[in-house]
mmCIF file of C-alpha atoms in Angstrom:
data_model
loop_
_atom_site.group_PDB
_atom_site.id
_atom_site.type_symbol
_atom_site.label_atom_id
_atom_site.label_comp_id
_atom_site.label_asym_id
_atom_site.label_seq_id
_atom_site.Cartn_x
_atom_site.Cartn_y
_atom_site.Cartn_z
ATOM 1 C CA UNK A 1 -0.142 -0.055 0.004
ATOM 2 C CA UNK A 2 2.922 2.251 0.928
ATOM 3 C CA UNK A 3 4.570 1.655 -2.485
ATOM 4 C CA UNK A 4 1.210 2.438 -4.190
ATOM 5 C CA UNK A 5 1.068 5.721 -2.374
ATOM 6 C CA UNK A 6 4.576 6.707 -3.370
ATOM 7 C CA UNK A 7 3.816 5.852 -7.113
ATOM 8 C CA UNK A 8 0.759 8.027 -7.084
ATOM 9 C CA UNK A 9 2.544 10.912 -5.483
ATOM 10 C CA UNK A 10 5.293 10.638 -8.080
ATOM 11 C CA UNK A 11 2.789 10.671 -10.866
ATOM 12 C CA UNK A 12 0.990 13.699 -9.385
ATOM 13 C CA UNK A 13 4.204 15.649 -8.923
ATOM 14 C CA UNK A 14 5.166 14.902 -12.602
ATOM 15 C CA UNK A 15 1.734 15.888 -13.805
ATOM 16 C CA UNK A 16 1.976 19.188 -11.983
ATOM 17 C CA UNK A 17 5.434 20.093 -13.241
ATOM 18 C CA UNK A 18 5.962 23.665 -13.918
ATOM 19 C CA UNK A 19 6.640 25.366 -17.157
ATOM 20 C CA UNK A 20 10.466 25.325 -16.780
ATOM 21 C CA UNK A 21 10.133 21.429 -16.647
ATOM 22 C CA UNK A 22 8.310 21.386 -19.958
ATOM 23 C CA UNK A 23 10.502 24.048 -21.578
ATOM 24 C CA UNK A 24 13.848 22.333 -20.571
ATOM 25 C CA UNK A 25 12.813 18.767 -21.301
ATOM 26 C CA UNK A 26 15.757 17.515 -23.279
ATOM 27 C CA UNK A 27 15.542 16.007 -26.860
ATOM 28 C CA UNK A 28 16.530 12.300 -27.166
ATOM 29 C CA UNK A 29 18.060 12.596 -30.557
ATOM 30 C CA UNK A 30 21.492 13.516 -29.214
ATOM 31 C CA UNK A 31 21.721 16.799 -31.343
ATOM 32 C CA UNK A 32 23.341 19.676 -29.317
ATOM 33 C CA UNK A 33 20.549 22.112 -29.523
ATOM 34 C CA UNK A 34 22.182 24.443 -27.156
ATOM 35 C CA UNK A 35 25.095 24.893 -29.432
ATOM 36 C CA UNK A 36 22.575 25.791 -32.156
ATOM 37 C CA UNK A 37 20.855 28.269 -29.921
ATOM 38 C CA UNK A 38 24.210 29.791 -28.968
ATOM 39 C CA UNK A 39 25.091 30.176 -32.747
ATOM 40 C CA UNK A 40 21.636 31.757 -33.549
ATOM 41 C CA UNK A 41 21.908 34.273 -30.606
ATOM 42 C CA UNK A 42 25.683 35.182 -30.866
ATOM 43 C CA UNK A 43 26.269 34.970 -34.589
ATOM 44 C CA UNK A 44 22.856 35.848 -36.237
ATOM 45 C CA UNK A 45 20.244 37.413 -33.995
ATOM 46 C CA UNK A 46 22.041 39.854 -31.990
ATOM 47 C CA UNK A 47 24.270 40.999 -34.867
ATOM 48 C CA UNK A 48 21.204 41.352 -36.947
ATOM 49 C CA UNK A 49 19.400 43.616 -34.363
ATOM 50 C CA UNK A 50 22.615 45.510 -33.792
ATOM 51 C CA UNK A 51 23.003 46.307 -37.495
ATOM 52 C CA UNK A 52 19.504 47.038 -37.848
ATOM 53 C CA UNK A 53 19.705 49.578 -35.041
ATOM 54 C CA UNK A 54 22.810 51.215 -36.719
ATOM 55 C CA UNK A 55 20.707 51.471 -40.013
ATOM 56 C CA UNK A 56 17.964 53.045 -38.238
ATOM 57 C CA UNK A 57 20.119 55.551 -36.668
ATOM 58 C CA UNK A 58 21.548 56.225 -40.085
ATOM 59 C CA UNK A 59 18.012 56.757 -41.336
ATOM 60 C CA UNK A 60 17.255 59.065 -38.385
ATOM 61 C CA UNK A 61 20.440 61.237 -39.459
ATOM 62 C CA UNK A 62 19.338 61.410 -43.046
ATOM 63 C CA UNK A 63 15.772 62.236 -41.899
ATOM 64 C CA UNK A 64 16.981 65.300 -39.887
ATOM 65 C CA UNK A 65 19.075 66.506 -42.856
ATOM 66 C CA UNK A 66 16.259 66.354 -45.128
ATOM 67 C CA UNK A 67 13.704 67.945 -42.746
ATOM 68 C CA UNK A 68 16.234 70.735 -42.252
ATOM 69 C CA UNK A 69 17.039 71.119 -45.899
ATOM 70 C CA UNK A 70 14.684 69.724 -48.574
ATOM 71 C CA UNK A 71 16.838 69.140 -51.678
ATOM 72 C CA UNK A 72 17.464 66.295 -54.116
ATOM 73 C CA UNK A 73 20.785 65.224 -52.511
ATOM 74 C CA UNK A 74 19.215 64.910 -49.101
ATOM 75 C CA UNK A 75 16.272 63.041 -50.591
ATOM 76 C CA UNK A 76 18.428 60.676 -52.449
ATOM 77 C CA UNK A 77 20.434 60.027 -49.056
ATOM 78 C CA UNK A 78 17.195 59.517 -47.197
ATOM 79 C CA UNK A 79 15.975 57.071 -49.696
ATOM 80 C CA UNK A 80 19.210 55.043 -49.652
ATOM 81 C CA UNK A 81 19.262 54.955 -45.774
ATOM 82 C CA UNK A 82 15.505 53.806 -45.845
ATOM 83 C CA UNK A 83 16.243 50.923 -48.290
ATOM 84 C CA UNK A 84 19.214 49.702 -46.330
ATOM 85 C CA UNK A 85 17.201 49.673 -43.137
ATOM 86 C CA UNK A 86 14.146 47.874 -44.966
ATOM 87 C CA UNK A 87 16.624 45.274 -46.391
ATOM 88 C CA UNK A 88 17.951 44.434 -42.868
ATOM 89 C CA UNK A 89 14.329 44.309 -41.548
ATOM 90 C CA UNK A 90 13.870 41.198 -43.841
ATOM 91 C CA UNK A 91 16.311 39.494 -41.432
ATOM 92 C CA UNK A 92 14.773 40.996 -38.366
ATOM 93 C CA UNK A 93 11.368 39.742 -38.985
ATOM 94 C CA UNK A 94 12.638 36.157 -38.644
ATOM 95 C CA UNK A 95 12.957 36.772 -34.895
ATOM 96 C CA UNK A 96 10.040 39.083 -34.483
ATOM 97 C CA UNK A 97 7.950 36.323 -32.692
ATOM 98 C CA UNK A 98 10.118 35.718 -29.799
ATOM 99 C CA UNK A 99 11.124 37.709 -26.728
ATOM 100 C CA UNK A 100 10.564 41.433 -26.417
ATOM 101 C CA UNK A 101 9.730 41.726 -30.184
ATOM 102 C CA UNK A 102 6.839 39.446 -29.716
ATOM 103 C CA UNK A 103 5.816 41.316 -26.571
ATOM 104 C CA UNK A 104 5.731 44.691 -28.354
ATOM 105 C CA UNK A 105 4.152 42.986 -31.400
ATOM 106 C CA UNK A 106 6.794 44.703 -33.630
ATOM 107 C CA UNK A 107 5.948 43.168 -36.890
ATOM 108 C CA UNK A 108 2.397 44.436 -36.686
ATOM 109 C CA UNK A 109 3.651 48.018 -36.430
ATOM 110 C CA UNK A 110 6.781 47.859 -38.832
ATOM 111 C CA UNK A 111 5.711 46.180 -42.043
ATOM 112 C CA UNK A 112 1.972 45.937 -42.589
ATOM 113 C CA UNK A 113 1.215 46.630 -46.215
ATOM 114 C CA UNK A 114 -0.454 47.971 -48.363
ATOM 115 C CA UNK A 115 -0.081 51.259 -46.428
ATOM 116 C CA UNK A 116 -3.191 53.468 -46.138
ATOM 117 C CA UNK A 117 -2.219 56.533 -48.206
ATOM 118 C CA UNK A 118 -5.490 58.286 -47.774
ATOM 119 C CA UNK A 119 -5.449 58.147 -43.962
ATOM 120 C CA UNK A 120 -1.739 59.217 -44.049
ATOM 121 C CA UNK A 121 -2.564 62.358 -45.875
ATOM 122 C CA UNK A 122 -5.571 62.961 -43.436
ATOM 123 C CA UNK A 123 -3.198 62.549 -40.504
ATOM 124 C CA UNK A 124 -0.766 64.876 -41.974
ATOM 125 C CA UNK A 125 -3.432 67.544 -42.691
ATOM 126 C CA UNK A 126 -4.698 67.176 -39.144
ATOM 127 C CA UNK A 127 -1.229 67.036 -37.582
ATOM 128 C CA UNK A 128 -2.081 63.643 -36.025
ATOM 129 C CA UNK A 129 0.982 61.356 -35.214
ATOM 130 C CA UNK A 130 -0.383 59.056 -32.457
ATOM 131 C CA UNK A 131 0.727 55.571 -33.486
ATOM 132 C CA UNK A 132 -0.235 53.786 -30.373
ATOM 133 C CA UNK A 133 -3.741 52.522 -31.620
ATOM 134 C CA UNK A 134 -3.670 49.056 -33.283
ATOM 135 C CA UNK A 135 -5.615 50.479 -36.402
ATOM 136 C CA UNK A 136 -2.649 52.837 -37.229
ATOM 137 C CA UNK A 137 -0.535 49.984 -38.257
ATOM 138 C CA UNK A 138 -1.132 50.741 -41.865
ATOM 139 C CA UNK A 139 -0.191 54.438 -41.351
ATOM 140 C CA UNK A 140 3.384 53.786 -40.052
ATOM 141 C CA UNK A 141 6.420 51.527 -40.459
ATOM 142 C CA UNK A 142 8.349 51.042 -43.849
ATOM 143 C CA UNK A 143 5.358 50.850 -45.970
ATOM 144 C CA UNK A 144 4.452 54.401 -44.783
ATOM 145 C CA UNK A 145 7.908 55.520 -45.519
ATOM 146 C CA UNK A 146 7.562 54.000 -48.979
ATOM 147 C CA UNK A 147 4.738 56.321 -49.572
ATOM 148 C CA UNK A 148 6.335 59.327 -47.985
ATOM 149 C CA UNK A 149 9.486 59.052 -49.987
ATOM 150 C CA UNK A 150 7.891 58.101 -53.357
ATOM 151 C CA UNK A 151 4.187 58.722 -53.391
ATOM 152 C CA UNK A 152 3.496 62.286 -52.052
ATOM 153 C CA UNK A 153 4.170 63.821 -55.542
ATOM 154 C CA UNK A 154 4.069 63.108 -59.223
ATOM 155 C CA UNK A 155 7.740 63.531 -59.353
ATOM 156 C CA UNK A 156 10.606 64.412 -57.118
ATOM 157 C CA UNK A 157 10.142 68.098 -57.619
ATOM 158 C CA UNK A 158 6.528 67.869 -56.392
ATOM 159 C CA UNK A 159 7.529 65.625 -53.437
ATOM 160 C CA UNK A 160 10.105 68.177 -52.335
ATOM 161 C CA UNK A 161 7.608 71.051 -52.641
ATOM 162 C CA UNK A 162 5.192 68.843 -50.516
ATOM 163 C CA UNK A 163 7.752 68.814 -47.627
ATOM 164 C CA UNK A 164 7.680 72.592 -47.327
ATOM 165 C CA UNK A 165 4.646 71.783 -45.272
ATOM 166 C CA UNK A 166 5.827 71.271 -41.684
ATOM 167 C CA UNK A 167 3.280 68.641 -41.054
ATOM 168 C CA UNK A 168 4.815 66.292 -43.589
ATOM 169 C CA UNK A 169 8.203 66.965 -41.987
ATOM 170 C CA UNK A 170 6.784 66.157 -38.555
ATOM 171 C CA UNK A 171 4.936 63.029 -39.690
ATOM 172 C CA UNK A 172 8.180 61.635 -41.323
ATOM 173 C CA UNK A 173 10.137 62.252 -38.190
ATOM 174 C CA UNK A 174 7.553 60.570 -36.168
ATOM 175 C CA UNK A 175 7.447 57.434 -38.240
ATOM 176 C CA UNK A 176 11.247 56.932 -38.175
ATOM 177 C CA UNK A 177 11.475 57.763 -34.418
ATOM 178 C CA UNK A 178 8.640 54.963 -33.953
ATOM 179 C CA UNK A 179 10.869 52.349 -35.763
ATOM 180 C CA UNK A 180 13.699 53.163 -33.432
ATOM 181 C CA UNK A 181 11.433 53.155 -30.408
ATOM 182 C CA UNK A 182 10.353 49.529 -31.301
ATOM 183 C CA UNK A 183 13.755 48.200 -31.944
ATOM 184 C CA UNK A 184 16.027 49.575 -29.165
ATOM 185 C CA UNK A 185 14.171 47.732 -26.288
ATOM 186 C CA UNK A 186 14.366 44.506 -28.281
ATOM 187 C CA UNK A 187 18.177 44.921 -28.826
ATOM 188 C CA UNK A 188 18.782 45.831 -25.184
ATOM 189 C CA UNK A 189 16.715 42.806 -23.901
ATOM 190 C CA UNK A 190 18.852 40.439 -25.928
ATOM 191 C CA UNK A 191 21.900 42.029 -24.731
ATOM 192 C CA UNK A 192 20.717 42.162 -21.200
ATOM 193 C CA UNK A 193 18.922 38.930 -20.075
ATOM 194 C CA UNK A 194 16.916 37.407 -22.882
ATOM 195 C CA UNK A 195 19.882 35.770 -24.547
ATOM 196 C CA UNK A 196 20.497 33.436 -21.499
ATOM 197 C CA UNK A 197 16.894 32.758 -21.270
ATOM 198 C CA UNK A 198 16.579 31.783 -24.896
ATOM 199 C CA UNK A 199 19.814 29.513 -24.846
ATOM 200 C CA UNK A 200 18.699 27.795 -21.662
ATOM 201 C CA UNK A 201 15.360 26.644 -23.034
ATOM 202 C CA UNK A 202 17.085 24.014 -25.338
ATOM 203 C CA UNK A 203 14.611 21.195 -24.923
ATOM 204 C CA UNK A 204 12.221 19.640 -27.324
ATOM 205 C CA UNK A 205 8.833 20.584 -25.385
ATOM 206 C CA UNK A 206 6.259 23.021 -26.739
ATOM 207 C CA UNK A 207 7.507 26.466 -25.798
ATOM 208 C CA UNK A 208 11.201 25.594 -25.971
ATOM 209 C CA UNK A 209 13.333 27.966 -27.936
ATOM 210 C CA UNK A 210 14.009 25.536 -30.936
ATOM 211 C CA UNK A 211 10.503 24.583 -31.243
ATOM 212 C CA UNK A 212 9.366 28.203 -31.208
ATOM 213 C CA UNK A 213 12.028 29.272 -33.764
ATOM 214 C CA UNK A 214 11.150 26.287 -36.025
ATOM 215 C CA UNK A 215 7.506 27.289 -35.956
ATOM 216 C CA UNK A 216 8.298 30.948 -36.376
ATOM 217 C CA UNK A 217 10.543 30.326 -39.329
ATOM 218 C CA UNK A 218 7.939 28.160 -41.136
ATOM 219 C CA UNK A 219 5.191 30.788 -40.392
ATOM 220 C CA UNK A 220 7.564 33.520 -41.768
ATOM 221 C CA UNK A 221 8.187 31.581 -44.873
ATOM 222 C CA UNK A 222 4.557 30.810 -45.393
ATOM 223 C CA UNK A 223 3.001 34.131 -44.642
ATOM 224 C CA UNK A 224 5.309 37.039 -44.699
ATOM 225 C CA UNK A 225 7.399 35.640 -47.656
ATOM 226 C CA UNK A 226 5.298 33.431 -49.833
ATOM 227 C CA UNK A 227 1.918 35.013 -49.305
ATOM 228 C CA UNK A 228 2.476 38.692 -48.548
ATOM 229 C CA UNK A 229 5.233 39.241 -51.264
ATOM 230 C CA UNK A 230 3.616 37.364 -53.940
ATOM 231 C CA UNK A 231 0.728 34.927 -53.226
ATOM 232 C CA UNK A 232 -1.631 37.534 -51.934
ATOM 233 C CA UNK A 233 -1.106 40.080 -54.682
ATOM 234 C CA UNK A 234 -1.469 37.355 -57.228
ATOM 235 C CA UNK A 235 -4.749 36.194 -55.651
ATOM 236 C CA UNK A 236 -3.628 32.531 -55.325
ATOM 237 C CA UNK A 237 -6.334 31.979 -52.792
ATOM 238 C CA UNK A 238 -9.096 33.739 -54.661
ATOM 239 C CA UNK A 239 -10.206 37.049 -55.961
ATOM 240 C CA UNK A 240 -8.542 39.157 -58.632
ATOM 241 C CA UNK A 241 -4.840 40.250 -58.934
ATOM 242 C CA UNK A 242 -4.042 43.065 -56.574
ATOM 243 C CA UNK A 243 -0.881 44.789 -57.890
ATOM 244 C CA UNK A 244 -1.340 47.612 -55.416
ATOM 245 C CA UNK A 245 -0.791 45.122 -52.535
ATOM 246 C CA UNK A 246 2.797 44.478 -53.150
ATOM 247 C CA UNK A 247 5.677 45.433 -50.875
ATOM 248 C CA UNK A 248 7.290 48.761 -51.847
ATOM 249 C CA UNK A 249 4.379 49.651 -54.166
ATOM 250 C CA UNK A 250 5.447 53.398 -54.597
ATOM 251 C CA UNK A 251 9.112 52.900 -54.658
ATOM 252 C CA UNK A 252 9.309 49.873 -56.890
ATOM 253 C CA UNK A 253 11.841 47.958 -54.883
ATOM 254 C CA UNK A 254 9.699 44.712 -54.395
ATOM 255 C CA UNK A 255 12.256 42.361 -56.015
ATOM 256 C CA UNK A 256 15.213 43.679 -54.092
ATOM 257 C CA UNK A 257 13.447 43.368 -50.678
ATOM 258 C CA UNK A 258 12.082 39.861 -51.737
ATOM 259 C CA UNK A 259 15.470 38.635 -52.572
ATOM 260 C CA UNK A 260 16.829 40.090 -49.227
ATOM 261 C CA UNK A 261 14.108 38.187 -47.471
ATOM 262 C CA UNK A 262 15.321 34.995 -49.324
ATOM 263 C CA UNK A 263 18.872 35.557 -48.344
ATOM 264 C CA UNK A 264 17.720 35.840 -44.791
ATOM 265 C CA UNK A 265 15.695 32.691 -44.905
ATOM 266 C CA UNK A 266 18.378 30.693 -46.598
ATOM 267 C CA UNK A 267 21.240 32.075 -44.373
ATOM 268 C CA UNK A 268 19.306 31.222 -41.099
ATOM 269 C CA UNK A 269 18.668 27.683 -42.423
ATOM 270 C CA UNK A 270 22.337 27.062 -43.039
ATOM 271 C CA UNK A 271 23.346 28.753 -39.813
ATOM 272 C CA UNK A 272 25.356 31.500 -41.692
ATOM 273 C CA UNK A 273 26.852 34.117 -39.366
ATOM 274 C CA UNK A 274 25.528 37.615 -40.152
ATOM 275 C CA UNK A 275 27.699 39.477 -42.632
ATOM 276 C CA UNK A 276 30.275 36.674 -43.107
ATOM 277 C CA UNK A 277 30.334 33.171 -44.752
ATOM 278 C CA UNK A 278 31.036 31.192 -41.708
ATOM 279 C CA UNK A 279 28.251 28.546 -40.991
ATOM 280 C CA UNK A 280 27.398 27.195 -37.357
ATOM 281 C CA UNK A 281 24.830 24.707 -36.168
ATOM 282 C CA UNK A 282 21.485 25.186 -37.816
ATOM 283 C CA UNK A 283 18.530 23.506 -39.372
ATOM 284 C CA UNK A 284 20.708 22.214 -42.114
ATOM 285 C CA UNK A 285 23.328 20.713 -39.799
ATOM 286 C CA UNK A 286 20.446 19.243 -37.616
ATOM 287 C CA UNK A 287 18.847 17.592 -40.605
ATOM 288 C CA UNK A 288 22.386 16.302 -41.834
ATOM 289 C CA UNK A 289 23.031 14.996 -38.231
ATOM 290 C CA UNK A 290 19.821 12.981 -38.332
ATOM 291 C CA UNK A 291 20.580 11.742 -41.864
ATOM 292 C CA UNK A 292 17.143 12.956 -42.997
ATOM 293 C CA UNK A 293 16.253 11.761 -46.597
ATOM 294 C CA UNK A 294 13.466 12.620 -49.006
ATOM 295 C CA UNK A 295 12.733 10.485 -52.040
ATOM 296 C CA UNK A 296 16.209 8.871 -51.708
ATOM 297 C CA UNK A 297 18.048 12.306 -51.473
ATOM 298 C CA UNK A 298 19.439 14.030 -48.391
ATOM 299 C CA UNK A 299 16.881 16.571 -47.356
ATOM 300 C CA UNK A 300 19.075 19.538 -46.345
ATOM 301 C CA UNK A 301 20.893 20.052 -49.727
ATOM 302 C CA UNK A 302 17.558 19.409 -51.341
ATOM 303 C CA UNK A 303 15.933 22.252 -49.425
ATOM 304 C CA UNK A 304 18.845 24.602 -50.230
ATOM 305 C CA UNK A 305 18.568 23.595 -54.040
ATOM 306 C CA UNK A 306 14.828 24.580 -53.934
ATOM 307 C CA UNK A 307 15.661 28.008 -52.338
ATOM 308 C CA UNK A 308 18.011 28.532 -55.243
ATOM 309 C CA UNK A 309 15.237 27.518 -57.734
ATOM 310 C CA UNK A 310 13.097 30.104 -56.177
ATOM 311 C CA UNK A 311 15.681 32.784 -56.352
ATOM 312 C CA UNK A 312 16.369 32.081 -60.112
ATOM 313 C CA UNK A 313 12.722 32.847 -60.711
ATOM 314 C CA UNK A 314 12.381 35.759 -58.646
ATOM 315 C CA UNK A 315 15.465 37.274 -60.371
ATOM 316 C CA UNK A 316 13.491 37.114 -63.739
ATOM 317 C CA UNK A 317 10.746 39.454 -62.307
ATOM 318 C CA UNK A 318 10.617 43.170 -62.753
ATOM 319 C CA UNK A 319 12.195 45.117 -59.989
ATOM 320 C CA UNK A 320 8.636 46.421 -59.169
ATOM 321 C CA UNK A 321 6.403 43.623 -58.593
ATOM 322 C CA UNK A 322 3.287 45.762 -59.218
ATOM 323 C CA UNK A 323 4.427 46.528 -62.724
ATOM 324 C CA UNK A 324 5.131 42.917 -63.198
ATOM 325 C CA UNK A 325 1.501 42.004 -62.168
ATOM 326 C CA UNK A 326 0.050 44.632 -64.262
ATOM 327 C CA UNK A 327 1.903 43.588 -67.343
ATOM 328 C CA UNK A 328 2.401 39.851 -67.202
ATOM 329 C CA UNK A 329 1.509 37.598 -64.282
ATOM 330 C CA UNK A 330 2.943 34.310 -65.726
ATOM 331 C CA UNK A 331 6.489 34.770 -64.486
ATOM 332 C CA UNK A 332 5.202 35.673 -61.173
ATOM 333 C CA UNK A 333 3.082 32.534 -61.033
ATOM 334 C CA UNK A 334 6.206 30.498 -61.837
ATOM 335 C CA UNK A 335 8.220 32.215 -58.957
ATOM 336 C CA UNK A 336 5.386 31.540 -56.673
ATOM 337 C CA UNK A 337 5.314 27.929 -57.584
ATOM 338 C CA UNK A 338 9.031 27.515 -56.968
ATOM 339 C CA UNK A 339 8.555 29.302 -53.553
ATOM 340 C CA UNK A 340 5.679 26.890 -52.724
ATOM 341 C CA UNK A 341 7.545 23.784 -53.460
ATOM 342 C CA UNK A 342 9.682 24.230 -50.236
ATOM 343 C CA UNK A 343 6.587 24.577 -47.939
ATOM 344 C CA UNK A 344 5.971 20.654 -47.740
ATOM 345 C CA UNK A 345 9.628 20.142 -47.102
ATOM 346 C CA UNK A 346 9.412 22.609 -44.240
ATOM 347 C CA UNK A 347 6.090 21.587 -42.815
ATOM 348 C CA UNK A 348 6.159 17.869 -43.190
ATOM 349 C CA UNK A 349 9.808 16.655 -43.788
ATOM 350 C CA UNK A 350 11.765 18.948 -41.484
ATOM 351 C CA UNK A 351 9.062 19.272 -38.803
ATOM 352 C CA UNK A 352 8.783 15.403 -38.634
ATOM 353 C CA UNK A 353 12.566 15.053 -38.505
ATOM 354 C CA UNK A 354 12.743 17.351 -35.606
ATOM 355 C CA UNK A 355 9.858 15.649 -33.905
ATOM 356 C CA UNK A 356 8.079 19.202 -33.526
ATOM 357 C CA UNK A 357 4.379 20.044 -33.692
ATOM 358 C CA UNK A 358 2.733 23.197 -35.023
ATOM 359 C CA UNK A 359 2.029 25.887 -32.593
ATOM 360 C CA UNK A 360 0.117 28.097 -35.046
ATOM 361 C CA UNK A 361 -3.174 27.788 -36.849
ATOM 362 C CA UNK A 362 -2.817 26.856 -40.608
ATOM 363 C CA UNK A 363 -5.875 27.667 -42.624
ATOM 364 C CA UNK A 364 -4.447 28.101 -46.112
ATOM 365 C CA UNK A 365 -5.155 24.500 -47.444
ATOM 366 C CA UNK A 366 -1.584 23.536 -48.331
#
């Protein structure tokens, strides 16, 4: 009887284990997940956030110069700083679902497009720069800057004239300041305590860092990359083609941003250190360690090859995706098809190999 009571108590204690017990439950496949988390944090995530902060500060400096003196030289410098920051954001978004970035819901504010140009103009006319309401997400961030730098005039001369109005200058400054305000606390948190928390959660349970990153990576690929950049504007899931819904609609830099996003996706898959060619522990090395195969071929190189196939087709598109969709949708459908081919490898083959379950709702029928 005594032994039965001890057994029942043990089972009870196990069933009541705290969140830390679940999160730090170790994987049984022998792969060093902690080393992978260290590579991600030290060589990819923190360097990305640090570079993004630098690019935003450069954008702030260019904004100050432009709002002080509105001329073509300052406008060109401002646009260049904006594009460099926007390309770096394509890396940052991979990590926007974890830590302080998730808490602040950063992606909701930074890159929701299409932007609402009519409301932006109303806000400027009224001197309204309150971006705290959730509904203002289409009036700020990089898509708003795309409009402010390329859409407020028929040509550059008209755009420069528009910024004679102090309300335009104030609105622009507030949008840029908001981007910095959303990133600085995230970077500080990684440099303060979150890195240790992230690395310590190296198990294989729901909520562990690896499991969350796998889910977020696939979610980013499906939604922010596949659907938002091409599938949605192409009306893959119904409706009519919506060329106005592409990223960088006004500036026409859709392809450059799309390729930057694919760089980020492929680099993270391979564990490539940010801004150099060294590779560390990663999804690719994890799949190689597990000797994961698909149709008789090693899965990891097959996935890299598919990313390159998508890149080849994206490179054939116009710089402006809106122009591409307005003139000829066939090449865009081909590019989308190549992007789509990686989805089952991610959602079925890789998830199965890692023994990880989905933690997000998937309703797109693929």
